[in-house]
Amino acid sequence: MIMDRMFAGGDALPEEALPEAGPGQLNRRSFLLGSALGLGALSLTGCASSGGMSHAEAVRAYGPVADDKFPIAAVDISKVDPKYYRRTVRYPSKEAPGTIIIDPAKHYVYRIEGDGNATRYGANVGREGFLWSGEAYVGRKAEWPTWTPPKEMIARQPEAGKYAAGMPGGPDNPLGARTLYLYQDGKYTLYTIYSTRVARSIGTGVTSGCTGLLTQDMLDLYARTPVNTKVLVLPA
């Protein structure tokens, strides 16, 4: 993960770095090509909202959370377009309930609920040149995970070298309160779905492949997502 300098000054936003592909390691091309068949099975139609949050509802939904380890601050919803608030939408799909679908073109993440419905979350996604698509699964989950910058990031931003051994979890950690790690064929793909405190990043392409949700949305998705959950990333 690397931090986007666009959100410097305490609001660090994680990005995925592209490592050199070596033995036993996935690269972006193998991840994309290995998933083509999985995407072919996806059948989706246009989505229609069943109603969104009012301002007052959003204030409550994105309010402060008393987490076991660290307090979670309220989201400044004035920095979030209301179309990205969490809501239930019509989303016909052949995928099983619980499946996660990431739509980077529209900056949304969907959790299939069944009966043609899905929970929809606003997201930040990969910036131009770092977009990818394919099929993966949640290989592991972590609460307040440690963040370790890859050597490629340290080479570009030497100030990150102080975290070469890992930055402990906490409110200032780029991965945030909860993270879902995406795997393919038993190997970590280097992509995650993580929680961001940078409200203004939602609806933008700013990462190097990771997908970020507002922390309160990530708490909701994380709690309902077991390991081995299928994840589909649509072409942008």
JSON list of C-alpha atoms in Angstrom, two decimals:
[
{"chain": "A", "resi": 1, "resn": "MET", "atom": "CA", "xyz": [0.00, 0.00, 0.00]},
{"chain": "A", "resi": 2, "resn": "ILE", "atom": "CA", "xyz": [1.18, 3.55, -0.64]},
{"chain": "A", "resi": 3, "resn": "MET", "atom": "CA", "xyz": [-0.25, 6.85, 0.51]},
{"chain": "A", "resi": 4, "resn": "ASP", "atom": "CA", "xyz": [-1.68, 9.29, -1.99]},
{"chain": "A", "resi": 5, "resn": "ARG", "atom": "CA", "xyz": [-0.11, 12.70, -1.50]},
{"chain": "A", "resi": 6, "resn": "MET", "atom": "CA", "xyz": [-3.43, 14.27, -2.51]},
{"chain": "A", "resi": 7, "resn": "PHE", "atom": "CA", "xyz": [-4.63, 13.55, 1.00]},
{"chain": "A", "resi": 8, "resn": "ALA", "atom": "CA", "xyz": [-1.57, 14.54, 2.98]},
{"chain": "A", "resi": 9, "resn": "GLY", "atom": "CA", "xyz": [-1.64, 16.31, 6.32]},
{"chain": "A", "resi": 10, "resn": "GLY", "atom": "CA", "xyz": [-3.04, 13.51, 8.43]},
{"chain": "A", "resi": 11, "resn": "ASP", "atom": "CA", "xyz": [-5.61, 12.20, 5.98]},
{"chain": "A", "resi": 12, "resn": "ALA", "atom": "CA", "xyz": [-3.45, 9.54, 4.37]},
{"chain": "A", "resi": 13, "resn": "LEU", "atom": "CA", "xyz": [-5.16, 7.43, 1.77]},
{"chain": "A", "resi": 14, "resn": "PRO", "atom": "CA", "xyz": [-3.79, 3.98, 0.96]},
{"chain": "A", "resi": 15, "resn": "GLU", "atom": "CA", "xyz": [-3.00, 2.79, -2.51]},
{"chain": "A", "resi": 16, "resn": "GLU", "atom": "CA", "xyz": [-1.78, -0.52, -3.84]},
{"chain": "A", "resi": 17, "resn": "ALA", "atom": "CA", "xyz": [1.75, -0.63, -5.21]},
{"chain": "A", "resi": 18, "resn": "LEU", "atom": "CA", "xyz": [2.59, -2.89, -8.11]},
{"chain": "A", "resi": 19, "resn": "PRO", "atom": "CA", "xyz": [5.36, -5.27, -7.03]},
{"chain": "A", "resi": 20, "resn": "GLU", "atom": "CA", "xyz": [7.67, -7.04, -9.37]},
{"chain": "A", "resi": 21, "resn": "ALA", "atom": "CA", "xyz": [6.12, -10.38, -10.29]},
{"chain": "A", "resi": 22, "resn": "GLY", "atom": "CA", "xyz": [8.21, -13.26, -9.02]},
{"chain": "A", "resi": 23, "resn": "PRO", "atom": "CA", "xyz": [7.86, -17.01, -8.48]},
{"chain": "A", "resi": 24, "resn": "GLY", "atom": "CA", "xyz": [4.61, -17.79, -6.73]},
{"chain": "A", "resi": 25, "resn": "GLN", "atom": "CA", "xyz": [3.48, -14.17, -6.88]},
{"chain": "A", "resi": 26, "resn": "LEU", "atom": "CA", "xyz": [0.50, -12.82, -8.80]},
{"chain": "A", "resi": 27, "resn": "ASN", "atom": "CA", "xyz": [0.86, -9.81, -11.00]},
{"chain": "A", "resi": 28, "resn": "ARG", "atom": "CA", "xyz": [-1.94, -7.59, -12.27]},
{"chain": "A", "resi": 29, "resn": "ARG", "atom": "CA", "xyz": [-2.11, -9.31, -15.66]},
{"chain": "A", "resi": 30, "resn": "SER", "atom": "CA", "xyz": [-2.37, -12.86, -14.28]},
{"chain": "A", "resi": 31, "resn": "PHE", "atom": "CA", "xyz": [-5.03, -11.71, -11.85]},
{"chain": "A", "resi": 32, "resn": "LEU", "atom": "CA", "xyz": [-7.12, -10.22, -14.63]},
{"chain": "A", "resi": 33, "resn": "LEU", "atom": "CA", "xyz": [-6.69, -13.05, -17.12]},
{"chain": "A", "resi": 34, "resn": "GLY", "atom": "CA", "xyz": [-7.30, -15.76, -14.56]},
{"chain": "A", "resi": 35, "resn": "SER", "atom": "CA", "xyz": [-10.71, -14.33, -13.80]},
{"chain": "A", "resi": 36, "resn": "ALA", "atom": "CA", "xyz": [-12.21, -13.90, -17.26]},
{"chain": "A", "resi": 37, "resn": "LEU", "atom": "CA", "xyz": [-14.43, -16.95, -17.01]},
{"chain": "A", "resi": 38, "resn": "GLY", "atom": "CA", "xyz": [-15.77, -15.87, -13.65]},
{"chain": "A", "resi": 39, "resn": "LEU", "atom": "CA", "xyz": [-16.91, -12.54, -15.02]},
{"chain": "A", "resi": 40, "resn": "GLY", "atom": "CA", "xyz": [-18.59, -14.26, -17.95]},
{"chain": "A", "resi": 41, "resn": "ALA", "atom": "CA", "xyz": [-21.07, -15.83, -15.56]},
{"chain": "A", "resi": 42, "resn": "LEU", "atom": "CA", "xyz": [-22.17, -12.46, -14.24]},
{"chain": "A", "resi": 43, "resn": "SER", "atom": "CA", "xyz": [-25.56, -11.23, -15.40]},
{"chain": "A", "resi": 44, "resn": "LEU", "atom": "CA", "xyz": [-26.68, -7.82, -14.19]},
{"chain": "A", "resi": 45, "resn": "THR", "atom": "CA", "xyz": [-29.27, -5.32, -15.29]},
{"chain": "A", "resi": 46, "resn": "GLY", "atom": "CA", "xyz": [-29.69, -1.65, -14.50]},
{"chain": "A", "resi": 47, "resn": "CYS", "atom": "CA", "xyz": [-30.10, -0.69, -10.88]},
{"chain": "A", "resi": 48, "resn": "ALA", "atom": "CA", "xyz": [-32.95, 1.33, -9.44]},
{"chain": "A", "resi": 49, "resn": "SER", "atom": "CA", "xyz": [-32.82, 2.82, -5.97]},
{"chain": "A", "resi": 50, "resn": "SER", "atom": "CA", "xyz": [-35.50, 1.89, -3.45]},
{"chain": "A", "resi": 51, "resn": "GLY", "atom": "CA", "xyz": [-34.93, 5.12, -1.54]},
{"chain": "A", "resi": 52, "resn": "GLY", "atom": "CA", "xyz": [-31.96, 6.75, 0.13]},
{"chain": "A", "resi": 53, "resn": "MET", "atom": "CA", "xyz": [-31.11, 8.31, 3.48]},
{"chain": "A", "resi": 54, "resn": "SER", "atom": "CA", "xyz": [-32.32, 11.71, 4.50]},
{"chain": "A", "resi": 55, "resn": "HIS", "atom": "CA", "xyz": [-29.74, 14.09, 5.92]},
{"chain": "A", "resi": 56, "resn": "ALA", "atom": "CA", "xyz": [-30.87, 13.31, 9.45]},
{"chain": "A", "resi": 57, "resn": "GLU", "atom": "CA", "xyz": [-30.63, 9.57, 8.79]},
{"chain": "A", "resi": 58, "resn": "ALA", "atom": "CA", "xyz": [-27.14, 10.00, 7.34]},
{"chain": "A", "resi": 59, "resn": "VAL", "atom": "CA", "xyz": [-26.01, 11.94, 10.41]},
{"chain": "A", "resi": 60, "resn": "ARG", "atom": "CA", "xyz": [-27.09, 8.99, 12.57]},
{"chain": "A", "resi": 61, "resn": "ALA", "atom": "CA", "xyz": [-25.77, 6.27, 10.25]},
{"chain": "A", "resi": 62, "resn": "TYR", "atom": "CA", "xyz": [-22.37, 7.91, 9.90]},
{"chain": "A", "resi": 63, "resn": "GLY", "atom": "CA", "xyz": [-22.07, 9.11, 13.47]},
{"chain": "A", "resi": 64, "resn": "PRO", "atom": "CA", "xyz": [-19.31, 8.21, 15.96]},
{"chain": "A", "resi": 65, "resn": "VAL", "atom": "CA", "xyz": [-18.82, 4.57, 16.90]},
{"chain": "A", "resi": 66, "resn": "ALA", "atom": "CA", "xyz": [-17.48, 3.30, 20.23]},
{"chain": "A", "resi": 67, "resn": "ASP", "atom": "CA", "xyz": [-15.25, 0.50, 18.96]},
{"chain": "A", "resi": 68, "resn": "ASP", "atom": "CA", "xyz": [-13.55, -1.92, 21.35]},
{"chain": "A", "resi": 69, "resn": "LYS", "atom": "CA", "xyz": [-10.02, -0.72, 20.54]},
{"chain": "A", "resi": 70, "resn": "PHE", "atom": "CA", "xyz": [-10.23, 2.84, 19.22]},
{"chain": "A", "resi": 71, "resn": "PRO", "atom": "CA", "xyz": [-13.06, 5.35, 18.96]},
{"chain": "A", "resi": 72, "resn": "ILE", "atom": "CA", "xyz": [-14.31, 5.92, 15.42]},
{"chain": "A", "resi": 73, "resn": "ALA", "atom": "CA", "xyz": [-15.10, 9.51, 14.54]},
{"chain": "A", "resi": 74, "resn": "ALA", "atom": "CA", "xyz": [-18.23, 10.66, 12.77]},
{"chain": "A", "resi": 75, "resn": "VAL", "atom": "CA", "xyz": [-18.03, 11.14, 9.01]},
{"chain": "A", "resi": 76, "resn": "ASP", "atom": "CA", "xyz": [-18.20, 14.72, 7.78]},
{"chain": "A", "resi": 77, "resn": "ILE", "atom": "CA", "xyz": [-21.12, 13.99, 5.47]},
{"chain": "A", "resi": 78, "resn": "SER", "atom": "CA", "xyz": [-20.92, 17.47, 3.98]},
{"chain": "A", "resi": 79, "resn": "LYS", "atom": "CA", "xyz": [-17.96, 16.07, 2.01]},
{"chain": "A", "resi": 80, "resn": "VAL", "atom": "CA", "xyz": [-19.91, 13.07, 0.65]},
{"chain": "A", "resi": 81, "resn": "ASP", "atom": "CA", "xyz": [-22.36, 13.24, -2.26]},
{"chain": "A", "resi": 82, "resn": "PRO", "atom": "CA", "xyz": [-25.65, 11.82, -0.89]},
{"chain": "A", "resi": 83, "resn": "LYS", "atom": "CA", "xyz": [-25.82, 9.37, -3.80]},
{"chain": "A", "resi": 84, "resn": "TYR", "atom": "CA", "xyz": [-22.96, 7.51, -2.12]},
{"chain": "A", "resi": 85, "resn": "TYR", "atom": "CA", "xyz": [-24.77, 6.97, 1.18]},
{"chain": "A", "resi": 86, "resn": "ARG", "atom": "CA", "xyz": [-25.42, 3.33, 2.03]},
{"chain": "A", "resi": 87, "resn": "ARG", "atom": "CA", "xyz": [-28.78, 2.12, 0.79]},
{"chain": "A", "resi": 88, "resn": "THR", "atom": "CA", "xyz": [-30.74, -0.89, -0.47]},
{"chain": "A", "resi": 89, "resn": "VAL", "atom": "CA", "xyz": [-31.21, -0.93, -4.24]},
{"chain": "A", "resi": 90, "resn": "ARG", "atom": "CA", "xyz": [-32.72, -3.19, -6.87]},
{"chain": "A", "resi": 91, "resn": "TYR", "atom": "CA", "xyz": [-29.83, -5.16, -8.36]},
{"chain": "A", "resi": 92, "resn": "PRO", "atom": "CA", "xyz": [-30.89, -8.35, -10.17]},
{"chain": "A", "resi": 93, "resn": "SER", "atom": "CA", "xyz": [-28.02, -10.82, -10.23]},
{"chain": "A", "resi": 94, "resn": "LYS", "atom": "CA", "xyz": [-27.39, -14.53, -10.61]},
{"chain": "A", "resi": 95, "resn": "GLU", "atom": "CA", "xyz": [-24.75, -14.34, -7.87]},
{"chain": "A", "resi": 96, "resn": "ALA", "atom": "CA", "xyz": [-25.42, -15.92, -4.48]},
{"chain": "A", "resi": 97, "resn": "PRO", "atom": "CA", "xyz": [-26.44, -13.73, -1.53]},
{"chain": "A", "resi": 98, "resn": "GLY", "atom": "CA", "xyz": [-23.38, -12.37, 0.21]},
{"chain": "A", "resi": 99, "resn": "THR", "atom": "CA", "xyz": [-21.34, -11.97, -2.99]},
{"chain": "A", "resi": 100, "resn": "ILE", "atom": "CA", "xyz": [-19.52, -8.64, -3.22]},
{"chain": "A", "resi": 101, "resn": "ILE", "atom": "CA", "xyz": [-19.48, -6.81, -6.56]},
{"chain": "A", "resi": 102, "resn": "ILE", "atom": "CA", "xyz": [-17.25, -3.78, -7.10]},
{"chain": "A", "resi": 103, "resn": "ASP", "atom": "CA", "xyz": [-18.22, -1.38, -9.89]},
{"chain": "A", "resi": 104, "resn": "PRO", "atom": "CA", "xyz": [-15.26, 1.01, -10.29]},
{"chain": "A", "resi": 105, "resn": "ALA", "atom": "CA", "xyz": [-16.88, 2.91, -13.15]},
{"chain": "A", "resi": 106, "resn": "LYS", "atom": "CA", "xyz": [-19.70, 4.04, -10.86]},
{"chain": "A", "resi": 107, "resn": "HIS", "atom": "CA", "xyz": [-17.74, 4.04, -7.58]},
{"chain": "A", "resi": 108, "resn": "TYR", "atom": "CA", "xyz": [-20.04, 1.57, -5.89]},
{"chain": "A", "resi": 109, "resn": "VAL", "atom": "CA", "xyz": [-19.67, -1.68, -3.97]},
{"chain": "A", "resi": 110, "resn": "TYR", "atom": "CA", "xyz": [-22.67, -4.02, -3.83]},
{"chain": "A", "resi": 111, "resn": "ARG", "atom": "CA", "xyz": [-23.43, -6.84, -1.41]},
{"chain": "A", "resi": 112, "resn": "ILE", "atom": "CA", "xyz": [-25.98, -9.18, -2.98]},
{"chain": "A", "resi": 113, "resn": "GLU", "atom": "CA", "xyz": [-28.91, -9.73, -0.61]},
{"chain": "A", "resi": 114, "resn": "GLY", "atom": "CA", "xyz": [-31.13, -11.94, -2.80]},
{"chain": "A", "resi": 115, "resn": "ASP", "atom": "CA", "xyz": [-34.58, -11.41, -4.30]},
{"chain": "A", "resi": 116, "resn": "GLY", "atom": "CA", "xyz": [-33.11, -8.88, -6.72]},
{"chain": "A", "resi": 117, "resn": "ASN", "atom": "CA", "xyz": [-31.81, -6.58, -3.98]},
{"chain": "A", "resi": 118, "resn": "ALA", "atom": "CA", "xyz": [-28.37, -5.45, -2.88]},
{"chain": "A", "resi": 119, "resn": "THR", "atom": "CA", "xyz": [-26.84, -3.20, -0.27]},
{"chain": "A", "resi": 120, "resn": "ARG", "atom": "CA", "xyz": [-24.94, -0.46, -2.09]},
{"chain": "A", "resi": 121, "resn": "TYR", "atom": "CA", "xyz": [-22.00, 1.47, -0.68]},
{"chain": "A", "resi": 122, "resn": "GLY", "atom": "CA", "xyz": [-20.17, 4.46, -2.14]},
{"chain": "A", "resi": 123, "resn": "ALA", "atom": "CA", "xyz": [-16.47, 3.81, -2.69]},
{"chain": "A", "resi": 124, "resn": "ASN", "atom": "CA", "xyz": [-13.15, 5.13, -3.84]},
{"chain": "A", "resi": 125, "resn": "VAL", "atom": "CA", "xyz": [-11.38, 3.01, -6.45]},
{"chain": "A", "resi": 126, "resn": "GLY", "atom": "CA", "xyz": [-8.18, 2.74, -8.48]},
{"chain": "A", "resi": 127, "resn": "ARG", "atom": "CA", "xyz": [-7.03, 5.79, -10.36]},
{"chain": "A", "resi": 128, "resn": "GLU", "atom": "CA", "xyz": [-6.35, 5.77, -14.10]},
{"chain": "A", "resi": 129, "resn": "GLY", "atom": "CA", "xyz": [-3.69, 3.24, -14.94]},
{"chain": "A", "resi": 130, "resn": "PHE", "atom": "CA", "xyz": [-4.37, 1.16, -11.84]},
{"chain": "A", "resi": 131, "resn": "LEU", "atom": "CA", "xyz": [-7.87, -0.12, -12.57]},
{"chain": "A", "resi": 132, "resn": "TRP", "atom": "CA", "xyz": [-8.32, -3.87, -12.77]},
{"chain": "A", "resi": 133, "resn": "SER", "atom": "CA", "xyz": [-11.12, -6.40, -13.06]},
{"chain": "A", "resi": 134, "resn": "GLY", "atom": "CA", "xyz": [-11.57, -10.03, -12.16]},
{"chain": "A", "resi": 135, "resn": "GLU", "atom": "CA", "xyz": [-12.78, -12.57, -9.65]},
{"chain": "A", "resi": 136, "resn": "ALA", "atom": "CA", "xyz": [-11.30, -13.11, -6.21]},
{"chain": "A", "resi": 137, "resn": "TYR", "atom": "CA", "xyz": [-12.42, -14.09, -2.73]},
{"chain": "A", "resi": 138, "resn": "VAL", "atom": "CA", "xyz": [-11.92, -12.83, 0.80]},
{"chain": "A", "resi": 139, "resn": "GLY", "atom": "CA", "xyz": [-8.89, -14.79, 1.99]},
{"chain": "A", "resi": 140, "resn": "ARG", "atom": "CA", "xyz": [-8.65, -13.16, 5.39]},
{"chain": "A", "resi": 141, "resn": "LYS", "atom": "CA", "xyz": [-10.08, -10.34, 7.48]},
{"chain": "A", "resi": 142, "resn": "ALA", "atom": "CA", "xyz": [-8.49, -8.01, 9.98]},
{"chain": "A", "resi": 143, "resn": "GLU", "atom": "CA", "xyz": [-9.60, -5.47, 12.56]},
{"chain": "A", "resi": 144, "resn": "TRP", "atom": "CA", "xyz": [-7.28, -2.47, 12.96]},
{"chain": "A", "resi": 145, "resn": "PRO", "atom": "CA", "xyz": [-4.65, -4.21, 10.81]},
{"chain": "A", "resi": 146, "resn": "THR", "atom": "CA", "xyz": [-0.96, -3.44, 10.63]},
{"chain": "A", "resi": 147, "resn": "TRP", "atom": "CA", "xyz": [0.08, -1.56, 7.50]},
{"chain": "A", "resi": 148, "resn": "THR", "atom": "CA", "xyz": [3.46, -2.35, 5.94]},
{"chain": "A", "resi": 149, "resn": "PRO", "atom": "CA", "xyz": [4.59, -0.20, 2.99]},
{"chain": "A", "resi": 150, "resn": "PRO", "atom": "CA", "xyz": [6.13, -2.20, 0.14]},
{"chain": "A", "resi": 151, "resn": "LYS", "atom": "CA", "xyz": [9.71, -1.49, -0.88]},
{"chain": "A", "resi": 152, "resn": "GLU", "atom": "CA", "xyz": [8.47, 0.18, -4.07]},
{"chain": "A", "resi": 153, "resn": "MET", "atom": "CA", "xyz": [6.64, 2.78, -2.02]},
{"chain": "A", "resi": 154, "resn": "ILE", "atom": "CA", "xyz": [9.62, 3.36, 0.25]},
{"chain": "A", "resi": 155, "resn": "ALA", "atom": "CA", "xyz": [11.78, 3.94, -2.82]},
{"chain": "A", "resi": 156, "resn": "ARG", "atom": "CA", "xyz": [9.37, 6.64, -4.02]},
{"chain": "A", "resi": 157, "resn": "GLN", "atom": "CA", "xyz": [8.59, 8.10, -0.61]},
{"chain": "A", "resi": 158, "resn": "PRO", "atom": "CA", "xyz": [11.56, 7.57, 1.71]},
{"chain": "A", "resi": 159, "resn": "GLU", "atom": "CA", "xyz": [9.64, 9.03, 4.65]},
{"chain": "A", "resi": 160, "resn": "ALA", "atom": "CA", "xyz": [7.61, 5.81, 4.72]},
{"chain": "A", "resi": 161, "resn": "GLY", "atom": "CA", "xyz": [10.75, 3.88, 5.56]},
{"chain": "A", "resi": 162, "resn": "LYS", "atom": "CA", "xyz": [10.08, 4.34, 9.28]},
{"chain": "A", "resi": 163, "resn": "TYR", "atom": "CA", "xyz": [7.16, 1.92, 8.84]},
{"chain": "A", "resi": 164, "resn": "ALA", "atom": "CA", "xyz": [9.18, -0.75, 7.04]},
{"chain": "A", "resi": 165, "resn": "ALA", "atom": "CA", "xyz": [8.59, -3.11, 9.97]},
{"chain": "A", "resi": 166, "resn": "GLY", "atom": "CA", "xyz": [4.87, -2.27, 10.01]},
{"chain": "A", "resi": 167, "resn": "MET", "atom": "CA", "xyz": [2.65, 0.55, 11.26]},
{"chain": "A", "resi": 168, "resn": "PRO", "atom": "CA", "xyz": [0.47, -0.65, 14.13]},
{"chain": "A", "resi": 169, "resn": "GLY", "atom": "CA", "xyz": [-3.29, -0.50, 13.71]},
{"chain": "A", "resi": 170, "resn": "GLY", "atom": "CA", "xyz": [-5.06, 2.61, 14.88]},
{"chain": "A", "resi": 171, "resn": "PRO", "atom": "CA", "xyz": [-6.99, 5.68, 13.75]},
{"chain": "A", "resi": 172, "resn": "ASP", "atom": "CA", "xyz": [-4.03, 7.03, 11.75]},
{"chain": "A", "resi": 173, "resn": "ASN", "atom": "CA", "xyz": [-3.27, 3.74, 10.00]},
{"chain": "A", "resi": 174, "resn": "PRO", "atom": "CA", "xyz": [-4.09, 3.94, 6.25]},
{"chain": "A", "resi": 175, "resn": "LEU", "atom": "CA", "xyz": [-5.99, 0.63, 6.34]},
{"chain": "A", "resi": 176, "resn": "GLY", "atom": "CA", "xyz": [-8.39, 1.95, 8.95]},
{"chain": "A", "resi": 177, "resn": "ALA", "atom": "CA", "xyz": [-10.60, -0.03, 11.27]},
{"chain": "A", "resi": 178, "resn": "ARG", "atom": "CA", "xyz": [-11.41, -3.04, 9.09]},
{"chain": "A", "resi": 179, "resn": "THR", "atom": "CA", "xyz": [-9.87, -4.67, 6.01]},
{"chain": "A", "resi": 180, "resn": "LEU", "atom": "CA", "xyz": [-10.86, -7.51, 3.70]},
{"chain": "A", "resi": 181, "resn": "TYR", "atom": "CA", "xyz": [-7.90, -9.05, 1.87]},
{"chain": "A", "resi": 182, "resn": "LEU", "atom": "CA", "xyz": [-8.58, -10.37, -1.62]},
{"chain": "A", "resi": 183, "resn": "TYR", "atom": "CA", "xyz": [-7.07, -13.69, -2.68]},
{"chain": "A", "resi": 184, "resn": "GLN", "atom": "CA", "xyz": [-6.99, -15.86, -5.77]},
{"chain": "A", "resi": 185, "resn": "ASP", "atom": "CA", "xyz": [-5.89, -19.50, -5.85]},
{"chain": "A", "resi": 186, "resn": "GLY", "atom": "CA", "xyz": [-4.66, -19.30, -2.26]},
{"chain": "A", "resi": 187, "resn": "LYS", "atom": "CA", "xyz": [-2.46, -16.26, -2.86]},
{"chain": "A", "resi": 188, "resn": "TYR", "atom": "CA", "xyz": [-2.89, -12.68, -1.71]},
{"chain": "A", "resi": 189, "resn": "THR", "atom": "CA", "xyz": [-3.52, -10.47, -4.74]},
{"chain": "A", "resi": 190, "resn": "LEU", "atom": "CA", "xyz": [-2.22, -7.31, -3.01]},
{"chain": "A", "resi": 191, "resn": "TYR", "atom": "CA", "xyz": [-5.71, -5.78, -3.28]},
{"chain": "A", "resi": 192, "resn": "THR", "atom": "CA", "xyz": [-8.02, -5.00, -0.36]},
{"chain": "A", "resi": 193, "resn": "ILE", "atom": "CA", "xyz": [-11.35, -3.51, 0.54]},
{"chain": "A", "resi": 194, "resn": "TYR", "atom": "CA", "xyz": [-10.51, -1.17, 3.40]},
{"chain": "A", "resi": 195, "resn": "SER", "atom": "CA", "xyz": [-12.06, 1.53, 5.56]},
{"chain": "A", "resi": 196, "resn": "THR", "atom": "CA", "xyz": [-11.18, 5.14, 4.87]},
{"chain": "A", "resi": 197, "resn": "ARG", "atom": "CA", "xyz": [-11.69, 8.19, 7.04]},
{"chain": "A", "resi": 198, "resn": "VAL", "atom": "CA", "xyz": [-11.17, 10.50, 4.02]},
{"chain": "A", "resi": 199, "resn": "ALA", "atom": "CA", "xyz": [-14.78, 11.35, 3.23]},
{"chain": "A", "resi": 200, "resn": "ARG", "atom": "CA", "xyz": [-13.94, 13.40, 0.14]},
{"chain": "A", "resi": 201, "resn": "SER", "atom": "CA", "xyz": [-12.27, 10.39, -1.49]},
{"chain": "A", "resi": 202, "resn": "ILE", "atom": "CA", "xyz": [-15.60, 8.59, -1.96]},
{"chain": "A", "resi": 203, "resn": "GLY", "atom": "CA", "xyz": [-16.67, 8.73, -5.59]},
{"chain": "A", "resi": 204, "resn": "THR", "atom": "CA", "xyz": [-13.13, 9.25, -6.88]},
{"chain": "A", "resi": 205, "resn": "GLY", "atom": "CA", "xyz": [-10.34, 7.18, -8.40]},
{"chain": "A", "resi": 206, "resn": "VAL", "atom": "CA", "xyz": [-7.33, 7.76, -6.15]},
{"chain": "A", "resi": 207, "resn": "THR", "atom": "CA", "xyz": [-5.84, 4.39, -5.21]},
{"chain": "A", "resi": 208, "resn": "SER", "atom": "CA", "xyz": [-3.58, 1.91, -6.95]},
{"chain": "A", "resi": 209, "resn": "GLY", "atom": "CA", "xyz": [-6.23, -0.80, -7.06]},
{"chain": "A", "resi": 210, "resn": "CYS", "atom": "CA", "xyz": [-7.68, -1.01, -3.56]},
{"chain": "A", "resi": 211, "resn": "THR", "atom": "CA", "xyz": [-11.31, -0.12, -2.84]},
{"chain": "A", "resi": 212, "resn": "GLY", "atom": "CA", "xyz": [-12.18, 2.09, 0.12]},
{"chain": "A", "resi": 213, "resn": "LEU", "atom": "CA", "xyz": [-15.47, 2.50, 1.97]},
{"chain": "A", "resi": 214, "resn": "LEU", "atom": "CA", "xyz": [-16.39, 4.98, 4.66]},
{"chain": "A", "resi": 215, "resn": "THR", "atom": "CA", "xyz": [-15.54, 3.38, 8.00]},
{"chain": "A", "resi": 216, "resn": "GLN", "atom": "CA", "xyz": [-19.16, 3.06, 9.10]},
{"chain": "A", "resi": 217, "resn": "ASP", "atom": "CA", "xyz": [-20.01, 1.35, 5.80]},
{"chain": "A", "resi": 218, "resn": "MET", "atom": "CA", "xyz": [-17.00, -0.93, 6.11]},
{"chain": "A", "resi": 219, "resn": "LEU", "atom": "CA", "xyz": [-18.10, -1.96, 9.59]},
{"chain": "A", "resi": 220, "resn": "ASP", "atom": "CA", "xyz": [-21.43, -3.02, 8.12]},
{"chain": "A", "resi": 221, "resn": "LEU", "atom": "CA", "xyz": [-19.90, -4.94, 5.21]},
{"chain": "A", "resi": 222, "resn": "TYR", "atom": "CA", "xyz": [-17.14, -6.52, 7.31]},
{"chain": "A", "resi": 223, "resn": "ALA", "atom": "CA", "xyz": [-19.56, -7.89, 9.89]},
{"chain": "A", "resi": 224, "resn": "ARG", "atom": "CA", "xyz": [-21.59, -9.63, 7.19]},
{"chain": "A", "resi": 225, "resn": "THR", "atom": "CA", "xyz": [-18.70, -10.96, 5.10]},
{"chain": "A", "resi": 226, "resn": "PRO", "atom": "CA", "xyz": [-17.12, -14.30, 6.06]},
{"chain": "A", "resi": 227, "resn": "VAL", "atom": "CA", "xyz": [-13.80, -15.57, 4.77]},
{"chain": "A", "resi": 228, "resn": "ASN", "atom": "CA", "xyz": [-14.15, -17.21, 1.33]},
{"chain": "A", "resi": 229, "resn": "THR", "atom": "CA", "xyz": [-16.83, -14.75, 0.20]},
{"chain": "A", "resi": 230, "resn": "LYS", "atom": "CA", "xyz": [-16.75, -14.31, -3.59]},
{"chain": "A", "resi": 231, "resn": "VAL", "atom": "CA", "xyz": [-15.72, -10.89, -4.88]},
{"chain": "A", "resi": 232, "resn": "LEU", "atom": "CA", "xyz": [-16.21, -9.68, -8.47]},
{"chain": "A", "resi": 233, "resn": "VAL", "atom": "CA", "xyz": [-14.58, -6.54, -9.81]},
{"chain": "A", "resi": 234, "resn": "LEU", "atom": "CA", "xyz": [-16.29, -5.28, -12.96]},
{"chain": "A", "resi": 235, "resn": "PRO", "atom": "CA", "xyz": [-14.40, -3.71, -15.86]},
{"chain": "A", "resi": 236, "resn": "ALA", "atom": "CA", "xyz": [-14.20, 0.06, -15.65]}
]
